[in-house]
Amino acid sequence: MKIIAISNQKGGVAKTTTCLNLAAYISKKKKVLLIDCDKQANLTKNLGMEGAKTSINDLFLKRKFDVVNVRKNLDLIPSSVDFVGIDLLIQGELARESILKKALDRLESNYDFVFIDCPPDMNLVTVNALTASNYVIIPVQATQFSMDGVNIMIDFIGGIRESINPKLNLLGILVTHFDKRLKISKSIEQDFKDNNWEMALFKTRIRRNTAIENSQHKDYRMTIFEYDNQSKGALDYSNLAKEILKLIKNLN
Ligand SMILES: Nc1ncnc2c1ncn2[C@@H]1O[C@H](COP(=O)(O)OP(=O)(O)O)[C@@H](O)[C@H]1O
Ligand SMILES: [Mg+2]
């Protein structure tokens, strides 16, 4: 079972979109679990599962949880609005960083892949996600890019590796909202070269694509493959999934 966190302390960089569509593509052939760790519950809403009986809250507070089946081969641990403040509630507990890890240890043989959608914070919930994971993907938004933000994330991941989870690897940095007509999109690659991080960039970039936005509109709430399998978004996310599967195979 490979556990992959999608994390960035910034909002709007396509963490949730990436989680959803990678999981959707990979679940065509493999068993996948999605975990929504964001109190905004966008992933849960995108899958039409808000108000589900079980939630990530039960996992963190009662150490008990259920999954909901959302598609063939695809299950979800939903989030809910009462997940707000959970990092403060678990603050005083023993082994507070590894609550999610312990829960996932019990799943061992049920899934091939687990994708964790992280909140736009560096709180105890994010620490739990990174403690439970083998890999982390950092999406960065091409239209609002800051190398400082990337460095903060990389340092944070390094800290988790050293102190709690030596198995954690940066799987890659993903450029999202890419638009080749914009100067800022073009300069990103150079920024990464200048900082010696270009090796960490995924070859696949996710282009800005209105089909992606539309697919998540409340009237549709579909994966990009269900909404428009011929869209640029569907092509980019299928290429990313293939790149990731290959990368993980070569790393093991
Ligand atoms: N490639 C893209 N092209 C256009 N819109 C996108 C793309 N990726 C994500 N979006 C939109 O950007 C917004 C933020 O994406 P989201 O995945 O929710 O980010 P995060 O989870 O990091 O906050 C959403 O409205 C989403 O539909
Ligand atoms: Mg999100």
XYZ file of N, CA and C and ligand atoms in Angstrom:
784
model
N 0.847 -1.199 0.000
C 0.000 0.000 0.000
C 0.881 1.248 0.000
N 0.746 2.070 -1.033
C 1.510 3.319 -1.112
C 0.618 4.471 -0.651
N 1.146 5.244 0.273
C 0.357 6.360 0.820
C 0.986 7.676 0.368
N 0.184 8.496 -0.290
C 0.695 9.727 -0.910
C -0.096 10.928 -0.396
N 0.614 11.867 0.245
C -0.044 13.102 0.701
C 0.115 14.168 -0.379
N -0.920 14.961 -0.571
C -0.842 16.104 -1.481
C -0.916 17.341 -0.603
N 0.188 18.067 -0.543
C 0.286 19.092 0.504
C 0.930 20.380 0.021
N 0.392 21.474 0.494
C 0.987 22.799 0.332
C 0.238 23.706 1.298
N 0.974 24.536 2.015
C 0.295 25.398 2.995
C -0.551 26.478 2.330
N -0.362 26.637 1.016
C -1.175 27.621 0.293
C -2.482 27.000 -0.166
N -3.537 27.796 -0.167
C -4.819 27.337 -0.715
C -4.866 27.613 -2.223
N -5.754 26.944 -2.918
C -6.008 27.245 -4.319
C -4.959 26.754 -5.298
N -4.043 25.893 -4.855
C -2.977 25.428 -5.742
C -3.335 24.130 -6.474
N -4.548 23.634 -6.249
C -5.061 22.395 -6.876
C -4.694 21.117 -6.122
N -4.561 21.205 -4.806
C -4.367 19.992 -4.002
C -5.557 19.042 -4.184
N -6.748 19.574 -3.941
C -7.948 18.738 -3.973
C -8.209 18.193 -5.380
N -8.054 19.057 -6.369
C -8.264 18.658 -7.765
C -7.308 17.529 -8.151
N -6.065 17.658 -7.700
C -5.049 16.655 -8.032
C -5.340 15.330 -7.336
N -5.723 15.422 -6.073
C -6.075 14.231 -5.304
C -7.201 13.460 -5.997
N -8.251 14.189 -6.301
C -9.451 13.585 -6.898
C -9.136 12.919 -8.235
N -8.450 13.639 -9.094
C -8.286 13.131 -10.461
C -7.178 12.082 -10.580
N -6.166 12.174 -9.739
C -5.172 11.085 -9.709
C -5.832 9.804 -9.215
N -6.593 9.944 -8.142
C -7.267 8.764 -7.579
C -8.245 8.180 -8.598
N -8.952 9.051 -9.296
C -9.934 8.578 -10.279
C -9.242 7.783 -11.380
N -8.126 8.283 -11.869
C -7.432 7.584 -12.958
C -6.861 6.257 -12.468
N -6.195 6.302 -11.325
C -5.509 5.095 -10.842
C -6.521 4.017 -10.432
N -7.715 4.446 -9.994
C -8.719 3.451 -9.574
C -9.334 2.693 -10.754
N -8.969 3.068 -11.983
C -9.429 2.263 -13.124
C -8.836 0.861 -13.056
N -7.645 0.782 -12.465
C -6.980 -0.534 -12.395
C -6.623 -0.991 -10.983
N -6.569 -0.062 -10.033
C -6.100 -0.391 -8.679
C -7.152 0.019 -7.662
N -7.017 -0.545 -6.453
C -7.924 -0.147 -5.362
C -7.358 1.084 -4.653
N -8.184 2.112 -4.559
C -7.702 3.401 -4.048
C -8.598 3.917 -2.911
N -7.957 4.479 -1.901
C -8.665 5.162 -0.818
C -8.283 6.639 -0.828
N -9.287 7.495 -0.746
C -9.071 8.937 -0.616
C -9.365 9.343 0.822
N -8.518 10.209 1.370
C -8.787 10.724 2.712
C -8.841 12.240 2.656
N -9.986 12.773 3.049
C -10.157 14.232 3.050
C -9.792 14.761 4.423
N -8.635 15.413 4.519
C -8.170 15.953 5.808
C -8.377 17.453 5.914
N -9.182 18.028 5.034
C -9.407 19.474 5.067
C -10.810 19.764 5.590
N -10.875 20.638 6.598
C -12.181 20.989 7.177
C -13.115 21.635 6.157
N -12.545 22.202 5.081
C -13.406 22.777 4.040
C -14.132 21.701 3.245
N -13.648 20.477 3.350
C -14.327 19.300 2.789
C -14.616 19.416 1.291
N -13.749 20.080 0.553
C -14.002 20.217 -0.890
C -13.956 18.884 -1.628
N -13.042 18.035 -1.229
C -12.960 16.709 -1.867
C -14.246 15.927 -1.617
N -14.703 15.974 -0.377
C -15.940 15.293 0.015
C -17.122 15.848 -0.782
N -17.170 17.171 -0.927
C -18.259 17.796 -1.690
C -18.171 17.421 -3.164
N -16.949 17.427 -3.698
C -16.780 17.070 -5.112
C -17.269 15.659 -5.401
N -17.290 14.825 -4.367
C -17.760 13.455 -4.552
C -19.194 13.293 -4.047
N -19.832 14.421 -3.721
C -21.235 14.396 -3.300
C -21.471 13.692 -1.977
N -20.474 13.710 -1.090
C -20.579 12.920 0.139
C -20.660 13.753 1.410
N -20.987 15.061 1.287
C -21.086 15.836 2.516
C -22.278 15.321 3.319
N -22.112 15.350 4.641
C -23.166 14.836 5.504
C -23.149 13.317 5.656
N -22.070 12.679 5.181
C -21.960 11.226 5.353
C -21.938 10.895 6.845
N -22.367 9.682 7.190
C -22.478 9.295 8.607
C -21.123 9.227 9.301
N -20.107 8.868 8.544
C -18.785 8.721 9.141
C -17.905 9.867 8.650
N -16.879 10.208 9.413
C -15.963 11.233 8.921
C -14.602 11.099 9.576
N -13.665 11.856 9.038
C -12.294 11.899 9.521
C -12.245 12.303 11.002
N -13.278 12.990 11.446
C -13.418 13.353 12.846
C -13.419 12.130 13.762
N -14.169 11.109 13.362
C -14.241 9.873 14.153
C -12.862 9.238 14.243
N -12.145 9.300 13.142
C -10.805 8.695 13.130
C -9.902 9.408 14.139
N -9.906 10.720 14.113
C -9.004 11.464 14.990
C -9.468 11.458 16.451
N -10.762 11.516 16.689
C -11.239 11.652 18.068
C -11.595 10.324 18.710
N -12.117 9.369 17.912
C -12.546 8.091 18.510
C -11.688 6.926 18.060
N -10.732 7.213 17.144
C -9.884 6.151 16.572
C -10.738 5.093 15.875
N -11.908 5.462 15.465
C -12.801 4.536 14.768
C -13.236 5.208 13.476
N -13.275 4.455 12.406
C -13.745 5.091 11.180
C -14.276 4.051 10.210
N -15.065 4.544 9.290
C -15.556 3.735 8.192
C -15.169 4.433 6.912
N -15.227 3.724 5.824
C -15.023 4.362 4.539
C -16.361 4.357 3.801
N -16.532 5.312 2.888
C -17.713 5.243 2.021
C -17.234 4.924 0.610
N -17.978 4.061 -0.053
C -17.602 3.722 -1.423
C -18.183 4.786 -2.348
N -17.330 5.396 -3.169
C -17.803 6.479 -4.035
C -17.827 6.113 -5.521
N -16.965 5.205 -5.916
C -16.929 4.714 -7.298
C -16.387 3.296 -7.240
N -16.400 2.624 -8.384
C -15.770 1.307 -8.438
C -14.291 1.461 -8.043
N -13.835 0.615 -7.129
C -12.425 0.642 -6.685
C -12.020 1.911 -5.947
N -12.969 2.770 -5.603
C -12.601 4.056 -4.987
C -13.450 4.320 -3.737
N -12.752 4.384 -2.592
C -13.417 4.670 -1.318
C -12.924 6.010 -0.780
N -13.700 6.545 0.163
C -13.382 7.865 0.730
C -13.605 7.865 2.237
N -12.662 8.462 2.962
C -12.949 8.871 4.341
C -13.271 10.357 4.250
N -14.563 10.706 4.429
C -14.978 12.098 4.193
C -14.545 13.035 5.315
N -14.574 14.316 5.021
C -14.381 15.329 6.043
C -15.732 15.972 6.337
N -15.759 16.809 7.354
C -17.001 17.527 7.635
C -16.657 18.821 8.342
N -17.610 19.722 8.411
C -17.333 21.048 8.979
C -16.856 20.975 10.417
N -17.288 19.952 11.167
C -16.870 19.893 12.579
C -15.422 19.406 12.738
N -14.723 19.236 11.612
C -13.303 18.908 11.679
C -12.488 20.150 12.055
N -13.139 21.273 12.077
C -12.466 22.520 12.418
C -11.939 22.449 13.861
N -10.697 22.869 14.051
C -10.127 22.891 15.396
C -9.633 21.547 15.897
N -9.665 20.533 15.043
C -9.280 19.190 15.481
C -7.828 19.149 15.936
N -6.980 19.959 15.279
C -5.560 19.952 15.652
C -5.379 20.418 17.101
N -6.264 21.289 17.569
C -6.179 21.741 18.955
C -6.695 20.664 19.910
N -7.733 19.950 19.461
C -8.305 18.910 20.326
C -7.341 17.743 20.568
N -6.491 17.452 19.580
C -5.580 16.314 19.764
C -4.218 16.739 20.326
N -4.071 18.045 20.493
C -2.807 18.633 20.950
C -2.216 17.927 22.173
N -3.049 17.603 23.134
C -2.548 17.055 24.399
C -2.424 15.548 24.429
N -2.699 14.888 23.306
C -2.716 13.427 23.337
C -1.334 12.817 23.137
N -1.161 11.622 23.650
C 0.077 10.884 23.419
C 0.133 10.484 21.955
N 1.316 10.491 21.383
C 1.508 10.084 19.986
C 0.527 10.815 19.061
N 0.357 12.093 19.350
C -0.625 12.886 18.595
C -0.270 13.010 17.116
N 1.011 12.803 16.754
C 1.404 12.914 15.337
C 1.033 11.680 14.539
N 0.818 10.566 15.221
C 0.662 9.302 14.467
C -0.719 8.676 14.570
N -1.715 9.484 14.857
C -3.089 8.963 14.943
C -3.536 8.409 13.584
N -3.290 9.175 12.536
C -3.702 8.723 11.185
C -2.881 7.511 10.749
N -1.593 7.538 11.032
C -0.726 6.409 10.667
C -1.222 5.113 11.308
N -1.541 5.179 12.600
C -2.005 3.979 13.315
C -3.284 3.444 12.683
N -4.161 4.352 12.315
C -5.427 3.928 11.698
C -5.150 3.250 10.355
N -4.247 3.831 9.570
C -3.965 3.269 8.242
C -3.200 1.953 8.336
N -2.426 1.775 9.387
C -1.723 0.503 9.578
C -2.712 -0.656 9.628
N -3.881 -0.374 10.126
C -4.899 -1.429 10.243
C -5.541 -1.769 8.898
N -5.338 -0.918 7.889
C -5.948 -1.158 6.569
C -5.077 -2.047 5.682
N -3.832 -2.167 6.079
C -2.736 -2.699 5.271
C -3.072 -3.302 3.907
N -3.819 -4.386 3.860
C -3.920 -5.091 2.572
C -5.110 -4.648 1.710
N -5.882 -3.716 2.183
C -7.135 -3.432 1.466
C -6.980 -2.555 0.225
N -5.959 -1.706 0.197
C -5.819 -0.746 -0.907
C -4.413 -0.800 -1.515
N -4.340 -0.459 -2.790
C -3.028 -0.335 -3.432
C -2.463 1.064 -3.206
N -3.363 2.057 -3.246
C -2.941 3.456 -3.082
C -3.885 4.195 -2.144
N -3.293 5.082 -1.335
C -4.085 5.992 -0.506
C -3.620 7.411 -0.847
N -4.556 8.303 -1.153
C -4.223 9.706 -1.390
C -4.836 10.559 -0.284
N -3.997 11.386 0.335
C -4.473 12.240 1.431
C -4.496 13.693 0.979
N -5.689 14.287 1.007
C -5.837 15.710 0.676
C -5.599 16.524 1.945
N -4.522 17.292 1.968
C -4.128 18.027 3.176
C -4.787 19.398 3.244
N -4.921 19.923 4.464
C -5.449 21.287 4.602
C -4.384 22.312 4.211
N -4.795 23.548 3.921
C -3.815 24.591 3.569
C -3.169 25.187 4.818
N -2.623 24.334 5.647
C -1.981 24.752 6.895
C -0.790 23.849 7.132
N 0.024 24.231 8.098
C 1.063 23.311 8.571
C 0.741 22.975 10.012
N -0.437 22.463 10.249
C -0.833 22.157 11.629
C -0.657 20.675 11.923
N -1.199 20.248 13.045
C -1.030 18.865 13.481
C -1.721 17.873 12.546
N -2.744 18.336 11.847
C -3.399 17.450 10.868
C -2.442 17.176 9.703
N -1.770 18.214 9.240
C -0.785 18.035 8.160
C 0.365 17.156 8.646
N 0.799 17.372 9.868
C 1.858 16.528 10.436
C 1.395 15.065 10.452
N 0.152 14.826 10.837
C -0.387 13.468 10.814
C -0.369 12.877 9.400
N -0.765 13.684 8.426
C -0.799 13.205 7.032
C 0.609 12.829 6.573
N 1.596 13.673 6.877
C 2.961 13.411 6.419
C 3.618 12.280 7.216
N 3.172 12.090 8.445
C 3.690 10.988 9.255
C 3.169 9.642 8.733
N 1.967 9.672 8.183
C 1.359 8.428 7.682
C 1.830 8.071 6.276
N 2.495 9.001 5.585
C 2.722 8.843 4.141
C 4.098 8.290 3.779
N 4.159 7.650 2.618
C 5.433 7.265 2.012
C 5.953 8.374 1.104
N 5.013 9.085 0.503
C 5.386 10.101 -0.488
C 4.563 11.357 -0.288
N 5.137 12.481 -0.734
C 4.364 13.721 -0.753
C 4.527 14.408 -2.107
N 3.420 14.932 -2.588
C 3.407 15.732 -3.814
C 3.086 17.170 -3.411
N 3.880 18.117 -3.910
C 3.603 19.541 -3.635
C 3.105 20.192 -4.923
N 1.823 20.520 -5.007
C 1.370 21.282 -6.181
C 1.702 22.755 -6.003
N 2.151 23.398 -7.073
C 2.371 24.849 -7.036
C 1.612 25.487 -8.197
N 1.045 26.639 -7.898
C 0.195 27.300 -8.886
C 1.049 28.201 -9.762
N 1.065 27.925 -11.069
C 1.952 28.655 -11.977
C 1.631 30.145 -12.031
N 0.390 30.497 -11.762
C 0.016 31.904 -11.887
C 0.309 32.709 -10.615
N 0.582 32.040 -9.527
C 0.845 32.766 -8.270
C 1.961 32.077 -7.559
N 3.110 32.035 -8.212
C 4.166 31.169 -7.736
C 5.139 31.893 -6.826
N 5.564 31.218 -5.761
C 6.660 31.767 -4.956
C 7.616 30.656 -4.561
N 8.882 30.856 -4.911
C 9.906 29.875 -4.554
C 10.046 29.795 -3.036
N 9.794 30.918 -2.356
C 9.863 30.912 -0.893
C 8.876 29.911 -0.311
N 7.666 29.919 -0.868
C 6.639 28.977 -0.407
C 7.100 27.536 -0.579
N 7.732 27.248 -1.717
C 8.227 25.892 -1.978
C 9.311 25.532 -0.964
N 10.207 26.467 -0.712
C 11.280 26.190 0.250
C 10.738 25.927 1.653
N 9.702 26.657 2.028
C 9.085 26.431 3.342
C 8.539 24.997 3.425
N 7.851 24.578 2.367
C 7.288 23.217 2.334
C 8.394 22.163 2.394
N 9.454 22.379 1.624
C 10.537 21.397 1.571
C 11.228 21.284 2.940
N 11.409 22.416 3.607
C 11.989 22.390 4.957
C 11.075 21.644 5.930
N 9.797 21.883 5.805
C 8.810 21.244 6.679
C 8.868 19.717 6.502
N 8.917 19.284 5.247
C 8.994 17.853 4.945
C 10.303 17.266 5.498
N 11.392 18.038 5.344
C 12.682 17.603 5.896
C 12.607 17.422 7.410
N 11.920 18.323 8.068
C 11.755 18.241 9.524
C 10.992 16.986 9.935
N 9.934 16.686 9.205
C 9.137 15.478 9.504
C 9.991 14.221 9.281
N 10.751 14.226 8.204
C 11.630 13.082 7.902
C 12.612 12.821 9.031
N 13.238 13.897 9.498
C 14.255 13.755 10.526
C 13.675 13.357 11.870
N 12.506 13.907 12.188
C 12.019 13.703 13.553
C 11.032 12.546 13.688
N 10.204 12.296 12.681
C 9.133 11.308 12.882
C 9.077 10.220 11.821
N 9.241 10.601 10.547
C 8.968 9.629 9.476
C 10.095 9.594 8.439
N 11.158 8.824 8.732
C 12.286 8.764 7.799
C 11.919 8.163 6.448
N 10.743 7.516 6.360
C 10.325 6.897 5.093
C 9.705 7.895 4.119
N 9.481 9.108 4.576
C 8.799 10.087 3.722
C 9.709 10.584 2.598
N 9.220 10.500 1.373
C 9.972 11.006 0.216
C 9.175 12.057 -0.535
N 9.879 13.074 -1.006
C 9.224 14.029 -1.896
C 9.092 13.348 -3.262
N 7.859 13.037 -3.653
C 7.663 12.361 -4.942
C 7.843 13.359 -6.085
N 7.399 14.589 -5.861
C 7.617 15.597 -6.887
C 6.845 16.877 -6.635
N 7.254 17.892 -7.372
C 6.566 19.189 -7.327
C 5.789 19.324 -8.623
N 4.517 19.639 -8.497
C 3.626 19.645 -9.654
C 3.205 21.067 -10.002
N 3.509 21.486 -11.211
C 3.064 22.802 -11.670
C 1.611 22.685 -12.140
N 0.743 23.486 -11.521
C -0.676 23.486 -11.891
C -1.069 24.864 -12.432
N -2.270 24.966 -12.974
C -2.765 26.236 -13.550
C -1.743 26.780 -14.561
N -1.075 25.893 -15.268
C -0.020 26.318 -16.192
C -0.636 26.958 -17.437
N -0.065 28.105 -17.836
C -0.546 28.792 -19.033
C 0.673 29.328 -19.773
N 0.994 28.718 -20.895
C 2.269 29.051 -21.546
C 2.311 30.483 -22.087
N 1.149 31.115 -22.190
C 1.137 32.495 -22.680
C 1.599 33.481 -21.611
N 1.585 33.025 -20.348
C 1.941 33.943 -19.269
C 3.426 33.866 -18.947
N 4.013 35.038 -18.790
C 5.430 35.134 -18.494
C 5.790 34.363 -17.219
N 4.948 34.518 -16.212
C 5.256 33.888 -14.920
C 5.317 32.365 -15.050
N 4.460 31.796 -15.908
C 4.489 30.353 -16.117
C 5.824 29.921 -16.715
N 6.322 30.761 -17.629
C 7.591 30.412 -18.290
C 8.775 30.504 -17.344
N 8.703 31.446 -16.397
C 9.882 31.672 -15.552
C 10.006 30.644 -14.427
N 8.953 29.873 -14.205
C 8.998 28.909 -13.096
C 10.146 27.917 -13.250
N 10.264 27.373 -14.449
C 11.292 26.373 -14.682
C 12.684 26.945 -14.342
N 12.903 28.207 -14.762
C 14.178 28.860 -14.473
C 14.377 29.032 -12.967
N 13.304 29.409 -12.264
C 13.390 29.551 -10.804
C 13.836 28.247 -10.164
N 13.265 27.142 -10.635
C 13.629 25.850 -10.065
C 15.080 25.500 -10.385
N 15.516 25.833 -11.602
C 16.914 25.587 -11.970
C 17.837 26.388 -11.065
N 17.515 27.658 -10.882
C 18.345 28.540 -10.063
C 18.470 28.025 -8.629
N 17.431 27.343 -8.159
C 17.442 26.837 -6.782
C 17.838 25.362 -6.704
N 18.286 24.811 -7.825
C 18.673 23.390 -7.892
C 17.552 22.426 -7.522
N 16.341 22.782 -7.822
C 15.210 21.899 -7.524
C 14.541 21.365 -8.797
N 15.150 21.600 -9.965
C 14.445 21.212 -11.184
C 14.238 19.700 -11.287
N 15.123 18.931 -10.616
C 14.984 17.472 -10.620
C 13.663 17.024 -9.989
N 13.161 17.865 -9.065
C 11.959 17.464 -8.331
C 10.675 17.755 -9.105
N 10.789 18.502 -10.214
C 9.573 18.846 -10.967
C 9.049 17.642 -11.754
N 7.755 17.402 -11.673
C 7.162 16.407 -12.567
C 7.256 16.928 -13.997
N 7.485 16.019 -14.935
C 7.529 16.424 -16.341
C 6.154 16.914 -16.787
N 5.136 16.254 -16.283
C 3.766 16.654 -16.630
C 3.401 17.924 -15.881
N 2.863 18.893 -16.626
C 2.313 20.083 -15.979
C 0.802 20.053 -16.211
N 0.079 20.587 -15.242
C -1.378 20.638 -15.397
C -1.742 22.022 -15.941
N -2.240 22.028 -17.155
C -2.589 23.311 -17.776
C -3.895 23.867 -17.199
N -3.999 25.181 -17.259
C -5.249 25.830 -16.877
C -6.311 25.366 -17.859
N -7.448 24.921 -17.356
C -8.440 24.305 -18.218
C -9.836 24.484 -17.600
N -10.713 25.144 -18.326
C -12.036 25.430 -17.737
C -12.834 24.162 -17.476
N -12.562 23.097 -18.224
C -13.293 21.836 -17.979
C -13.060 21.352 -16.543
N -11.856 21.623 -16.023
C -11.569 21.204 -14.643
C -12.462 21.965 -13.665
N -12.530 23.270 -13.864
C -13.399 24.070 -12.986
C -14.853 23.625 -13.097
N -15.307 23.461 -14.339
C -16.704 23.072 -14.546
C -17.030 21.717 -13.924
N -16.088 20.798 -14.024
C -16.343 19.442 -13.515
C -16.651 19.463 -12.021
N -16.129 20.504 -11.330
C -16.330 20.575 -9.875
C -17.505 21.466 -9.491
N -18.148 22.061 -10.480
C -19.311 22.907 -10.192
C -20.405 22.061 -9.544
N -21.180 22.693 -8.671
C -22.163 21.900 -7.926
C -23.204 21.201 -8.814
N -23.366 21.683 -10.026
C -24.300 21.013 -10.934
C -23.735 19.712 -11.503
N -22.422 19.547 -11.411
C -21.801 18.337 -12.003
C -21.141 17.444 -10.966
N -20.154 18.014 -10.263
C -19.416 17.238 -9.266
C -18.939 15.896 -9.805
N -18.074 16.004 -10.806
C -17.552 14.810 -11.457
C -16.029 14.856 -11.442
N -15.445 13.705 -11.704
C -14.011 13.714 -11.968
C -13.840 14.274 -13.385
N -12.629 14.699 -13.720
C -12.418 15.262 -15.059
C -12.664 14.195 -16.137
N -12.438 12.938 -15.796
C -12.628 11.855 -16.780
C -14.111 11.610 -17.044
N -14.927 11.812 -16.023
C -16.378 11.668 -16.201
C -16.955 12.882 -16.925
N -16.401 14.057 -16.605
C -16.960 15.296 -17.172
C -16.612 15.442 -18.644
N -15.331 15.293 -18.970
C -14.909 15.390 -20.371
C -13.583 14.655 -20.555
N -13.705 13.435 -20.975
C -12.545 12.558 -21.108
C -11.572 13.038 -22.192
N -12.038 13.953 -23.059
C -11.196 14.450 -24.154
C -10.543 15.792 -23.812
N -10.828 16.310 -22.624
C -10.327 17.649 -22.272
C -8.822 17.623 -22.019
N -8.236 18.833 -22.045
C -6.819 18.964 -21.711
C -6.579 18.495 -20.285
N -7.526 18.791 -19.406
C -7.400 18.387 -18.000
C -7.319 16.869 -17.858
N -8.168 16.173 -18.602
C -8.164 14.698 -18.543
C -6.838 14.162 -19.071
N -6.355 14.766 -20.150
C -5.081 14.332 -20.729
C -3.937 14.571 -19.731
N -3.909 15.770 -19.141
C -2.819 16.102 -18.218
C -2.843 15.190 -16.989
N -4.022 14.989 -16.418
C -4.069 14.148 -15.220
C -3.795 12.676 -15.531
N -4.150 12.215 -16.729
C -3.794 10.827 -17.045
C -2.286 10.720 -17.263
N -1.677 11.716 -17.891
C -0.217 11.700 -18.045
C 0.496 11.757 -16.695
N -0.029 12.572 -15.800
C 0.572 12.666 -14.466
C 0.480 11.319 -13.737
N -0.688 10.700 -13.807
C -0.869 9.406 -13.126
C 0.123 8.383 -13.677
N 0.291 8.368 -15.000
C 1.241 7.416 -15.604
C 2.664 7.722 -15.150
N 3.005 9.006 -15.122
C 4.357 9.393 -14.682
C 4.598 8.941 -13.241
N 3.597 9.117 -12.399
C 3.728 8.758 -10.987
C 3.845 7.237 -10.805
N 3.026 6.495 -11.527
C 3.076 5.026 -11.403
C 4.455 4.501 -11.805
N 4.996 5.085 -12.861
C 6.315 4.677 -13.343
C 7.403 5.029 -12.318
N 7.308 6.237 -11.806
C 8.275 6.723 -10.820
C 8.287 5.823 -9.585
N 7.117 5.491 -9.086
C 7.024 4.671 -7.871
C 7.556 3.265 -8.141
N 7.272 2.756 -9.327
C 7.772 1.428 -9.700
C 9.303 1.430 -9.703
N 9.886 2.484 -10.260
C 11.349 2.569 -10.325
C 11.986 2.800 -8.963
N 11.243 3.426 -8.048
C 11.793 3.709 -6.724
C 11.785 2.468 -5.832
N 10.966 1.471 -6.195
C 10.842 0.293 -5.322
C 11.605 -0.915 -5.844
N -5.914 23.150 -14.081
C -6.898 23.941 -13.641
N -7.483 24.810 -14.486
C -8.476 25.629 -14.055
N -8.965 25.618 -12.807
C -8.435 24.772 -11.922
C -7.374 23.876 -12.284
N -7.045 23.151 -11.187
C -7.856 23.563 -10.185
N -8.691 24.531 -10.615
C -9.679 25.274 -9.825
O -8.970 26.071 -8.893
C -9.643 26.113 -7.648
C -8.718 25.640 -6.548
O -8.421 24.266 -6.740
P -8.378 23.260 -5.511
O -8.059 21.911 -6.047
O -9.626 23.365 -4.698
O -7.141 23.839 -4.697
P -6.674 23.569 -3.179
O -7.223 22.240 -2.768
O -5.174 23.578 -3.231
O -7.201 24.700 -2.361
C -10.882 25.248 -7.803
O -11.969 26.088 -8.099
C -10.573 24.370 -8.997
O -11.726 24.005 -9.720
Mg -8.432 21.759 -1.146
